[in-house]
Short mmCIF file of C-alpha atoms in Angstrom, two decimals:
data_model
loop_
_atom_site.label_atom_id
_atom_site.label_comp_id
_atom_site.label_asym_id
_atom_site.label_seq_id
_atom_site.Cartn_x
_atom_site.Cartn_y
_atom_site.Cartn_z
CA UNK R 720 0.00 0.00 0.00
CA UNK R 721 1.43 3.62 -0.86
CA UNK R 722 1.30 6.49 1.01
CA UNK R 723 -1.44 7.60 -1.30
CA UNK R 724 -3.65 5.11 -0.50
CA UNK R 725 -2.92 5.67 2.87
CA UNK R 726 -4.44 8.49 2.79
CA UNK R 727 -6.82 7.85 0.38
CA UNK R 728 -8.40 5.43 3.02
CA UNK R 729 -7.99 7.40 5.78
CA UNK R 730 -5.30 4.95 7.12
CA UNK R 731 -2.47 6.22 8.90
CA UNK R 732 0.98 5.02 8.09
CA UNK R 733 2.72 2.77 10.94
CA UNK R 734 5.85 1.55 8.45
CA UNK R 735 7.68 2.72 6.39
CA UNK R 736 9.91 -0.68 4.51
CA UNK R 737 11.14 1.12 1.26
CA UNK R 738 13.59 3.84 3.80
CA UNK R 739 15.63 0.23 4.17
CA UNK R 740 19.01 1.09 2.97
CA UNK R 741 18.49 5.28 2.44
CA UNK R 742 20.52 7.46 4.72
CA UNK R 743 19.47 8.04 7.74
CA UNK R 744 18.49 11.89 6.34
CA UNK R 745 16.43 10.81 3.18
CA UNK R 746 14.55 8.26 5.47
CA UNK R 747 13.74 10.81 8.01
CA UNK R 748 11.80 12.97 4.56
CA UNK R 749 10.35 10.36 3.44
CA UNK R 750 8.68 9.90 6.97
CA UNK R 751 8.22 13.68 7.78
CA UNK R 752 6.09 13.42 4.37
CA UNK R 753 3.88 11.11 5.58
CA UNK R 754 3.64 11.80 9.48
CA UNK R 755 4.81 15.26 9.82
CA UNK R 756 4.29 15.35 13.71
CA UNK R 757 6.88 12.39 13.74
CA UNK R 758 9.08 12.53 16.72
CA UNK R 759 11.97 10.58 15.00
CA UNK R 760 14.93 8.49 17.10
CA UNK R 761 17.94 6.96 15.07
CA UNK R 762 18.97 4.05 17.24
CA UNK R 763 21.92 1.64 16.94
CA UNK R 764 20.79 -1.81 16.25
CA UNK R 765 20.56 -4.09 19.17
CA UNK R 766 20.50 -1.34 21.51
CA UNK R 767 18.40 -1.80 24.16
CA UNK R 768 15.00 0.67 24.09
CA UNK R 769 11.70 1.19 26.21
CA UNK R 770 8.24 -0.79 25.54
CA UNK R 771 6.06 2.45 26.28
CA UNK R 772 4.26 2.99 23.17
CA UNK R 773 3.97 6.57 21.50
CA UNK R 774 2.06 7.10 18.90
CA UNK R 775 4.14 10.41 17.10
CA UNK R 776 7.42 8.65 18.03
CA UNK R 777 9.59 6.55 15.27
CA UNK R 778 12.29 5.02 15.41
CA UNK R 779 15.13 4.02 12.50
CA UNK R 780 17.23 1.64 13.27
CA UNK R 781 20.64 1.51 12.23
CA UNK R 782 24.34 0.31 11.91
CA UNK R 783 25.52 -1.01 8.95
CA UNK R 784 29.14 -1.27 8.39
CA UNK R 785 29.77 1.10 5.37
CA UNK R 786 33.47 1.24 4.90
CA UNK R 787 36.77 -1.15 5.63
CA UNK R 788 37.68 -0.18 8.92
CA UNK R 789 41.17 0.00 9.02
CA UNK R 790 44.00 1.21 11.66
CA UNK R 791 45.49 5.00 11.06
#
C-alpha cells in the first residue's frame, strides 16, 4: 500500500519498509512526508530501548558497516 492510499483510506501510516538502505536523512523525509508530527529516534541496532508505546514517536534503526575499517 502507498502512502497515497494511505491516505486515500484514511489509514495512517505505521511503516515505512522502502527507507531500508536510504541514509538516515532521506529516510527521516520520506517519513516527515507522511507523518509530519513524527518525533523521530535513530537508534543503533541491538540497543536496548523502552516498551512504552507513543504514537508520534519513530524510530530508525541503524548500523551497517559502510566502509573497511582500518587502523590510522
Amino acid at each position: 500500500m502507498s502512502s497515497s492510499d494511505d491516505v486515500a483510506s484514511g489509514c495512517k501510516r505505521t511503516s515505512w519498509p522502502e527507507v531500508v538502505g536510504l541514509t538516515i536523512k532521506e529516510a527521516k523525509e520520506i517519513i516527515l512526508m507522511d507523518k509530519p508530527d513524527a518525533d523521530i529516534v535513530v537508534v543503533p541496532v541491538g540497543s536496548a530501548v523502552t516498551e512504552d508505546f507513543r504514537p508520534n514517536r519513530v524510530r530508525i534503526f541503524v548500523g551497517t558497516v559502510a566502509e573497511i575499517p582500518h587502523v590510522g
